[in-house]
Coordinates of C-alpha atoms and ligand atoms in Angstrom, one line a residue:
M1 CA 6.6 0.7 21.0
H2 CA 8.0 -2.7 20.1
N3 CA 6.4 -4.0 23.3
D4 CA 3.0 -3.5 21.7
I5 CA 3.8 -6.0 19.0
A6 CA 2.4 -9.5 19.6
E7 CA 4.4 -11.1 16.7
I8 CA 6.6 -10.1 13.9
L9 CA 4.8 -11.2 10.8
I10 CA 7.3 -10.1 8.1
T11 CA 10.9 -9.3 8.9
E12 CA 13.0 -6.6 7.3
K13 CA 14.9 -9.2 5.4
E14 CA 11.8 -10.9 4.1
L15 CA 10.4 -7.4 3.0
Q16 CA 13.5 -6.6 1.1
S17 CA 13.9 -9.9 -0.7
R18 CA 10.2 -9.9 -1.8
I19 CA 10.4 -6.3 -2.9
A20 CA 13.5 -7.1 -4.9
E21 CA 11.5 -9.8 -6.8
L22 CA 8.5 -7.5 -7.3
G23 CA 10.7 -4.7 -8.6
K24 CA 12.3 -7.1 -11.2
E25 CA 8.8 -8.2 -12.3
V26 CA 7.5 -4.7 -12.6
A27 CA 10.7 -3.5 -14.4
K28 CA 10.3 -6.4 -16.9
D29 CA 6.6 -5.6 -17.5
Y30 CA 7.2 -1.8 -18.0
E31 CA 10.5 -2.0 -20.0
G32 CA 10.5 1.0 -22.4
K33 CA 7.3 2.6 -21.0
T34 CA 8.4 5.1 -18.3
P35 CA 5.5 4.5 -15.9
I36 CA 4.3 6.9 -13.3
F37 CA 4.3 5.3 -9.8
V38 CA 1.5 6.7 -7.6
G39 CA 2.0 6.3 -3.9
V40 CA -1.0 6.4 -1.6
L41 CA 0.0 8.4 1.5
K42 CA 0.8 7.9 4.2
G43 CA 0.9 4.1 4.6
A44 CA 2.7 3.3 1.4
I45 CA 5.8 5.5 1.8
M46 CA 8.2 2.9 3.1
F47 CA 7.1 0.4 0.5
F48 CA 7.2 3.1 -2.2
A49 CA 10.7 4.2 -1.4
D50 CA 12.0 0.6 -1.4
M51 CA 9.9 -0.4 -4.4
V52 CA 11.0 2.4 -6.8
R53 CA 14.7 1.7 -5.9
A54 CA 14.1 -2.0 -6.7
T55 CA 12.7 -1.2 -10.1
P56 CA 15.6 -0.2 -12.4
I57 CA 13.8 1.5 -15.3
P58 CA 13.1 5.2 -16.0
C59 CA 10.0 6.2 -14.2
E60 CA 8.3 9.2 -12.6
Y61 CA 6.5 9.4 -9.3
D62 CA 3.7 11.2 -7.6
F63 CA 1.5 10.9 -4.6
M64 CA -2.1 11.1 -3.5
A65 CA -3.7 11.0 -0.1
V66 CA -6.9 9.5 1.0
S67 CA -8.4 8.7 4.4
S68 CA -10.8 6.0 5.6
Y69 CA -9.8 4.8 9.0
G70 CA -9.9 7.5 11.6
A71 CA -8.5 6.0 14.8
G72 CA -10.1 2.6 14.5
T73 CA -8.9 -0.7 13.2
I74 CA -11.9 -1.2 10.9
S75 CA -12.4 0.8 7.7
S76 CA -15.1 3.4 8.0
G77 CA -16.0 2.6 4.3
K78 CA -16.2 6.3 3.5
I79 CA -13.2 7.5 1.6
N80 CA -12.1 11.1 1.4
L81 CA -9.6 12.6 -1.1
I82 CA -7.1 14.6 0.9
K83 CA -4.5 15.2 -1.8
D84 CA -4.9 14.7 -5.6
L85 CA -2.0 14.0 -8.0
S86 CA 0.1 16.9 -9.3
A87 CA 1.2 15.1 -12.4
D88 CA -1.0 14.8 -15.5
I89 CA -1.5 11.0 -16.1
K90 CA -3.5 11.2 -19.2
G91 CA -2.1 8.7 -21.7
R92 CA 0.5 7.5 -19.2
H93 CA 1.1 4.0 -17.7
V94 CA 0.3 4.2 -14.0
V95 CA 1.1 1.8 -11.2
I96 CA -0.5 2.4 -7.9
L97 CA 1.7 1.5 -4.9
E98 CA -0.4 0.8 -1.8
D99 CA 0.5 -0.6 1.6
I100 CA -2.4 -3.0 2.1
L101 CA -5.5 -4.2 0.3
D102 CA -8.1 -5.0 2.9
T103 CA -11.9 -4.5 2.2
G104 CA -10.9 -2.9 -1.1
N105 CA -12.8 0.3 -0.5
T106 CA -9.8 2.5 -0.6
L107 CA -8.3 1.1 -3.8
R108 CA -11.7 1.0 -5.4
F109 CA -12.0 4.7 -4.8
V110 CA -8.4 5.4 -5.9
V111 CA -8.8 3.4 -9.1
D112 CA -12.1 5.0 -10.0
H113 CA -10.7 8.5 -9.3
L114 CA -7.5 7.8 -11.5
M115 CA -9.5 6.2 -14.3
E116 CA -11.3 9.5 -14.8
K117 CA -8.0 11.0 -15.7
E118 CA -7.7 8.6 -18.7
P119 CA -4.3 6.9 -18.1
A120 CA -3.1 4.5 -20.9
S121 CA -3.1 1.7 -18.3
L122 CA -3.5 1.4 -14.6
K123 CA -2.2 -1.4 -12.4
I124 CA -2.2 -2.0 -8.6
C125 CA 0.8 -3.2 -6.7
A126 CA 0.0 -3.9 -3.0
L127 CA 2.6 -4.9 -0.5
L128 CA 0.0 -6.8 1.7
D129 CA -3.3 -8.4 0.8
K130 CA -6.0 -9.6 3.2
P131 CA -8.3 -11.4 0.7
S132 CA -10.6 -12.7 3.4
R133 CA -11.8 -9.2 4.2
R134 CA -12.6 -8.1 0.7
T135 CA -16.0 -6.5 0.1
A136 CA -15.3 -4.2 -2.9
P137 CA -14.7 -5.9 -6.2
I138 CA -11.0 -5.3 -6.7
E139 CA -7.8 -7.3 -6.9
A140 CA -4.1 -6.2 -7.1
D141 CA -2.0 -7.0 -10.2
Y142 CA 1.1 -7.4 -8.0
V143 CA 1.0 -8.6 -4.3
G144 CA 3.9 -8.7 -2.0
F145 CA 2.5 -10.9 0.8
T146 CA -1.0 -12.5 1.4
I147 CA -1.7 -12.2 5.1
P148 CA -4.3 -13.5 7.5
N149 CA -7.1 -11.3 8.9
Q150 CA -5.1 -9.6 11.7
F151 CA -4.4 -5.9 12.3
V152 CA -0.8 -5.2 11.4
V153 CA 1.4 -2.2 11.9
G154 CA 5.0 -1.1 11.0
Y155 CA 6.8 -0.4 7.7
G156 CA 4.5 2.6 7.1
L157 CA 1.3 1.1 8.6
D158 CA -0.1 2.9 11.6
Y159 CA -2.5 2.5 14.4
D160 CA -3.8 6.0 15.3
E161 CA -0.7 7.4 13.4
I162 CA 1.8 5.6 15.6
Y163 CA 4.0 2.6 14.7
R164 CA 4.7 3.7 11.1
N165 CA 8.5 3.8 11.8
I166 CA 8.8 0.2 13.0
P167 CA 11.0 -1.4 10.3
Y168 CA 9.1 -4.8 10.1
V169 CA 5.4 -5.7 9.7
G170 CA 4.0 -6.9 13.1
I171 CA 0.7 -7.9 14.6
L172 CA -0.5 -5.3 17.1
K173 CA -1.5 -6.7 20.5
P174 CA -5.3 -6.5 20.6
E175 CA -5.2 -4.9 24.1
V176 CA -3.6 -1.8 22.5
Y177 CA -6.7 -1.0 20.4
K178 CA -9.2 -2.4 22.9
K179 CA -8.1 0.0 25.6
Ligands
5GP1 P1 -9.5 -1.0 2.7 O1 -10.1 0.2 2.2 O2 -9.0 -1.9 1.6 O3 -10.3 -1.7 3.7 O4 -8.2 -0.6 3.5 C1 -7.1 -0.1 3.0 C2 -6.5 0.9 4.0 O5 -6.9 0.5 5.3 C3 -5.0 0.8 4.0 O6 -4.5 1.7 3.1 C4 -4.6 1.0 5.4 O7 -4.5 2.4 5.6 C5 -5.8 0.5 6.2 N1 -5.6 -0.9 6.7 C6 -6.3 -2.0 6.3 N2 -5.9 -3.0 7.0 C7 -4.9 -2.6 7.9 C8 -4.1 -3.2 8.9 O8 -4.1 -4.4 9.1 N3 -3.2 -2.4 9.5 C9 -3.2 -1.0 9.3 N4 -2.3 -0.3 10.0 N5 -3.9 -0.4 8.4 C10 -4.8 -1.2 7.7
MG2 MG1 -3.3 3.6 3.9

């Protein structure tokens, strides 16, 4: 599995130190508000688990699942809702935790969907941002790392459902998905 990684882009240590900073920032911004963190399955789960533990304020959490990619490395653009929230977010402060903001199609869909539920506020926290690929009008309020336009895996991110359990973020060797 590790042999399929061309280069480690973000080490475990770098992930943890940046998440510690992000958690402090979010905790400061939501002091006294008891936000609901919404994780977007499945890619965000590692980031979600580390991020909520780095944010030392009372909070709730919930999950939703959407799909866009299939087995490719380029977003199909068509987003399907696979699992909706179980919590009622009406009047609540919501923070979406997502693995990566790429074209923006996924988060555009997620934000539009959640806004219909009338939260008091809605912000986006993305671990990774590939701004050069954006086609949908959307930006994150909190970004962990801005990365170049390369297909990355690990720390929750998959290629064809594999590599999610790699503890760092790495660039996948192109020959793996060109096969
Ligand atoms: P968007 O809809 O913004 O184009 O893409 C967001 C989703 O596409 C992410 O939640 C993630 O599942 C997937 N994605 C985008 N870029 C990458 C990447 O470099 N690696 C992996 N593994 N998934 C990506
Ligand atoms: Mg995802």
